[in-house]
Short mmCIF file of C-alpha atoms in Angstrom, two decimals:
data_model
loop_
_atom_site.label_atom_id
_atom_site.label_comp_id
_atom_site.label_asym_id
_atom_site.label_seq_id
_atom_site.Cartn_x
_atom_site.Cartn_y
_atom_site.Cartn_z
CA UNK A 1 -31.92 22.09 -12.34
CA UNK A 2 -27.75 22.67 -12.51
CA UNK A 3 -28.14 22.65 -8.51
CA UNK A 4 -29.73 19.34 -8.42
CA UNK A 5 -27.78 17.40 -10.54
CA UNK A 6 -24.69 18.81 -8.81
CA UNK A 7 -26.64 17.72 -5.61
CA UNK A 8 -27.39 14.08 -6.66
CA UNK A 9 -23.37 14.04 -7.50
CA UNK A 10 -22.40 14.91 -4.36
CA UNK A 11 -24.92 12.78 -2.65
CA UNK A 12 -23.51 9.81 -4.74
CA UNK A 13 -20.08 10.72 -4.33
CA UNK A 14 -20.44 10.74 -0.56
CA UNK A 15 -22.61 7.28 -0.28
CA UNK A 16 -19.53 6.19 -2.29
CA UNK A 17 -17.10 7.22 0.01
CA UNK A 18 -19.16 6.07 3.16
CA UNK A 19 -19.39 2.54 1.39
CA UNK A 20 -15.37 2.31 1.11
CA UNK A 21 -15.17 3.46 4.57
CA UNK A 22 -17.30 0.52 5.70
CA UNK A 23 -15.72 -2.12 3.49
CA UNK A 24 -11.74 -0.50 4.38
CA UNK A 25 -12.78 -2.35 8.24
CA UNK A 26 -12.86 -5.66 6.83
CA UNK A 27 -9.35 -6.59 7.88
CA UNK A 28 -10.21 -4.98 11.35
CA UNK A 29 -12.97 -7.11 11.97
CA UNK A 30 -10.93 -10.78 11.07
CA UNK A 31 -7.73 -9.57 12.70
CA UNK A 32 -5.85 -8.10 15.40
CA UNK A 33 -4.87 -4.39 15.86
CA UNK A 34 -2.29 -3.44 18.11
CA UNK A 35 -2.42 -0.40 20.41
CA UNK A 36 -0.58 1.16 17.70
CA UNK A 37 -3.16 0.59 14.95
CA UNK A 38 -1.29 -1.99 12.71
CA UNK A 39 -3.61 -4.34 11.53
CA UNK A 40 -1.90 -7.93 11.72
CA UNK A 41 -3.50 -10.95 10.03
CA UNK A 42 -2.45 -14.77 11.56
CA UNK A 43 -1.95 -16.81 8.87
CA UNK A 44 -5.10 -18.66 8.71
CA UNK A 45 -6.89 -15.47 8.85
CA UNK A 46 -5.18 -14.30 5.34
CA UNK A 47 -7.52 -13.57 2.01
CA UNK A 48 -6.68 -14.46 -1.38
CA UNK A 49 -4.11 -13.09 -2.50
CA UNK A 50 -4.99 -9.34 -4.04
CA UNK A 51 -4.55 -8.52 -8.06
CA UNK A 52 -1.86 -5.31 -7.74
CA UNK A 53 -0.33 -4.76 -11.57
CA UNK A 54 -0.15 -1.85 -13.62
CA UNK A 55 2.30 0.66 -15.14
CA UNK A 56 5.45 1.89 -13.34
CA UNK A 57 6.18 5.33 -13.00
CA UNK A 58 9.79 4.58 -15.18
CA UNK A 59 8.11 3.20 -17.70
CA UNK A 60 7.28 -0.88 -18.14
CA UNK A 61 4.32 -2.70 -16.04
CA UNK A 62 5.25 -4.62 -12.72
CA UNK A 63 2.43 -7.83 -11.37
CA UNK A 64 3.24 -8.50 -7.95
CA UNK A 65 2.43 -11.96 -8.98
CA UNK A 66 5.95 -12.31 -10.34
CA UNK A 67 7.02 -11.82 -6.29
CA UNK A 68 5.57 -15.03 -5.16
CA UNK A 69 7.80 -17.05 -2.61
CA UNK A 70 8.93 -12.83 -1.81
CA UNK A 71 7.61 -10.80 0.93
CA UNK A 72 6.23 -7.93 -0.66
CA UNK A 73 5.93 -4.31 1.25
CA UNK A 74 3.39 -2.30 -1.13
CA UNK A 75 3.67 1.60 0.15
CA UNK A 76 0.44 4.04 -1.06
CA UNK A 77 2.43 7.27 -1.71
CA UNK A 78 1.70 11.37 -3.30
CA UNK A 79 3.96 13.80 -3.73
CA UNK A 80 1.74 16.06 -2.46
CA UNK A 81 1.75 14.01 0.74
CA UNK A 82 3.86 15.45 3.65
CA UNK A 83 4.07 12.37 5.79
CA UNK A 84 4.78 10.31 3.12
CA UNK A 85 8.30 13.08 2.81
CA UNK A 86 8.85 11.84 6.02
CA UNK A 87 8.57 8.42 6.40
CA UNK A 88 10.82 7.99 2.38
CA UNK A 89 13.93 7.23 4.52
CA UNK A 90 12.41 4.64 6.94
CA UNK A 91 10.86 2.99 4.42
CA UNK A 92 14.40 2.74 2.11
CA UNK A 93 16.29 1.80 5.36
CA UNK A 94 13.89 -1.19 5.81
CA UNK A 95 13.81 -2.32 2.25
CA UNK A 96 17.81 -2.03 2.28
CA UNK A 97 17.90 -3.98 5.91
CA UNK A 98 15.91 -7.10 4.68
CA UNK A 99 15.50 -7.44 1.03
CA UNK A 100 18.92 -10.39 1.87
CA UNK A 101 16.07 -12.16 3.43
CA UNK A 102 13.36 -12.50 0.04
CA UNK A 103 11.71 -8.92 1.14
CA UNK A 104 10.96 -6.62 -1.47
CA UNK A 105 8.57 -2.90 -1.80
CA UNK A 106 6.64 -1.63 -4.23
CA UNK A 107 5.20 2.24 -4.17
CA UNK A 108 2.14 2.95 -5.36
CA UNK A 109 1.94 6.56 -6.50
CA UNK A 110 -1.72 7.87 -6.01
CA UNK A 111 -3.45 10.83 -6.73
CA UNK A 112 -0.53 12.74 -8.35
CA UNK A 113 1.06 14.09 -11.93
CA UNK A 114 3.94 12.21 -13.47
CA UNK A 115 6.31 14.39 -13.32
CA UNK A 116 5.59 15.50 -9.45
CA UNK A 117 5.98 11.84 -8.31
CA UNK A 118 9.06 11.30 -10.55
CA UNK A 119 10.74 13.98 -9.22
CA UNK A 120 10.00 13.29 -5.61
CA UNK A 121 11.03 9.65 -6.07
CA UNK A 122 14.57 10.93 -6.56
CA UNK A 123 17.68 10.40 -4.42
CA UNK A 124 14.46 9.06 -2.12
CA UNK A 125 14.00 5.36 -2.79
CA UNK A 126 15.34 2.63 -5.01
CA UNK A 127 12.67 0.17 -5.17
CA UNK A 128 10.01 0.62 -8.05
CA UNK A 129 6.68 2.38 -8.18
CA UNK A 130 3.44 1.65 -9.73
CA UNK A 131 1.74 4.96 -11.14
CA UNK A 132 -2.23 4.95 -10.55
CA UNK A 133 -3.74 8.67 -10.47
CA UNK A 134 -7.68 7.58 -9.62
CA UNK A 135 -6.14 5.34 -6.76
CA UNK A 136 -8.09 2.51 -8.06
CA UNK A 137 -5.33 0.02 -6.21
CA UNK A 138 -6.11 1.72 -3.35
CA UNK A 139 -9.40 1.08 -3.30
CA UNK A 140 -9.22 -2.32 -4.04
CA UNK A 141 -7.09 -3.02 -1.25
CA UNK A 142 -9.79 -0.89 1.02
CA UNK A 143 -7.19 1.72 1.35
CA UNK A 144 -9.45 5.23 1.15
CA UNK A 145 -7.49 8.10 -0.01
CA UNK A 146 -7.95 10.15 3.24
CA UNK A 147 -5.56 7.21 4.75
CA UNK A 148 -2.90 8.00 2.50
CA UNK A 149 0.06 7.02 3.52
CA UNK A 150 -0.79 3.45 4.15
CA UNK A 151 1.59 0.70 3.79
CA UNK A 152 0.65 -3.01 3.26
CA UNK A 153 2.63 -6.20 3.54
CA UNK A 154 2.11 -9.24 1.64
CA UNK A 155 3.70 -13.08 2.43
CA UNK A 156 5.27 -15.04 0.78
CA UNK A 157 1.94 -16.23 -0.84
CA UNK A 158 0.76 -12.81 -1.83
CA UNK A 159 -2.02 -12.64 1.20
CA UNK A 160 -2.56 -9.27 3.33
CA UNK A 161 -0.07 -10.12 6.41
CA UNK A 162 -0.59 -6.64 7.79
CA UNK A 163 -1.89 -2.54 6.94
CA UNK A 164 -1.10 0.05 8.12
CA UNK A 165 -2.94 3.12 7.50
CA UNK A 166 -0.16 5.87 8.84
CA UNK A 167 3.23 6.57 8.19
CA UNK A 168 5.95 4.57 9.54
CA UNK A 169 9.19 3.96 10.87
CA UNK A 170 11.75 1.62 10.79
CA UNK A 171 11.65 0.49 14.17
CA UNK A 172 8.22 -0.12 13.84
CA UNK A 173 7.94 -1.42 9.95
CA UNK A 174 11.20 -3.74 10.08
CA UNK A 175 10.21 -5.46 13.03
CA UNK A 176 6.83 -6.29 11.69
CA UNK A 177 8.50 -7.41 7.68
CA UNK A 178 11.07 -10.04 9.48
CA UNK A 179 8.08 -11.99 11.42
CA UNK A 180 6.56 -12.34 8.47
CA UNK A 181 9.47 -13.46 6.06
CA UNK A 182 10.37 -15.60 8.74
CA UNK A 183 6.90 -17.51 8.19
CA UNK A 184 7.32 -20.87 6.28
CA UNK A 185 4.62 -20.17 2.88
CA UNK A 186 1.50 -21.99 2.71
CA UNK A 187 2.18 -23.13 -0.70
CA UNK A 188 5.24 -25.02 1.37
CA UNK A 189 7.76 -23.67 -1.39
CA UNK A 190 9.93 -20.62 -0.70
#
């Protein structure tokens, strides 16, 4: 009986992860990806705007909302994550290089203890993080954990602009975060 219901839990846990699979293509299949896998949305392709709030890792709560009329780079981060080490600097180097121009990032620490992603934060990056162990953000952004790091920029109306499910640089990220603050908003307000 034990071997059965452990069974039916894995057998729901993989239909689970086979459905988020499916639904993480949905930007694929409205928008163009480049040889090098970044997913770029035109701006009449764009979605509503995604709901990303929740509690930082210092302490407080953070709504992206309040960055509207900002471009927002949202980075999916762990500790435990060895590319994520590696692209840190890249990702601080862009944020640095183009938050003069109404740019600004957001982590999102996934999968991971307090006190791990606290500590690797430091000396690494000065922009804020949201803390959200079951990855739930993730997942609502179609993000599956096996992608982690992804990185996702928002316009200036909140809207998915671009993902990009592998680490990055900064010739490659910064690039890709000035065509998009250069875009005029919807909305018509900046």
């Amino acid at each position: 009986m034990r071997t059965r219901r452990w069974t039916a839990g894995l057998l729901a846990a993989v239909a689970a992860v086979a459905l988020v699979g499916c639904t993480s293509q949905s930007q694929e299949k409205t928008c163009a990806t480049s040889a090098e896998g970044v997913i770029e949305c035109a701006p009449d392709q764009r979605s509503a705007p995604p709901k990303i709030a929740g509690d930082l890792l210092t302490g407080g709560s953070y709504d992206v909302s309040q960055a509207r009329g900002q471009v927002v780079v949202v980075n999916f981060w762990g500790s435990w994550c060895a590319p994520c080490r590696a692209e840190a600097d890249d990702l601080e180097a862009t944020y640095q290089a183009t938050k003069a121009s109404g740019v600004t990032f957001l982590g999102i620490n996934v999968q991971d203890n307090k006190d791990k992603a606290l500590a690797f934060e430091e000396g690494r990056v000065t922009y804020p993080s949201l803390f959200d162990p079951p990855s739930r953000l993730a997942l609502a952004l179609d993000i599956p954990p096996n992608t982690i790091p992804a990185t996702v920029v928002l316009d200036r109306d909140g809207r998915i602009a671009a993902v990009i499910r592998a680490a990055v640089k900064q010739d490659g990220l910064q690039p890709i975060v000035e065509q998009i603050a250069a875009e005029q908003p919807a909305s018509g307000s900046r």
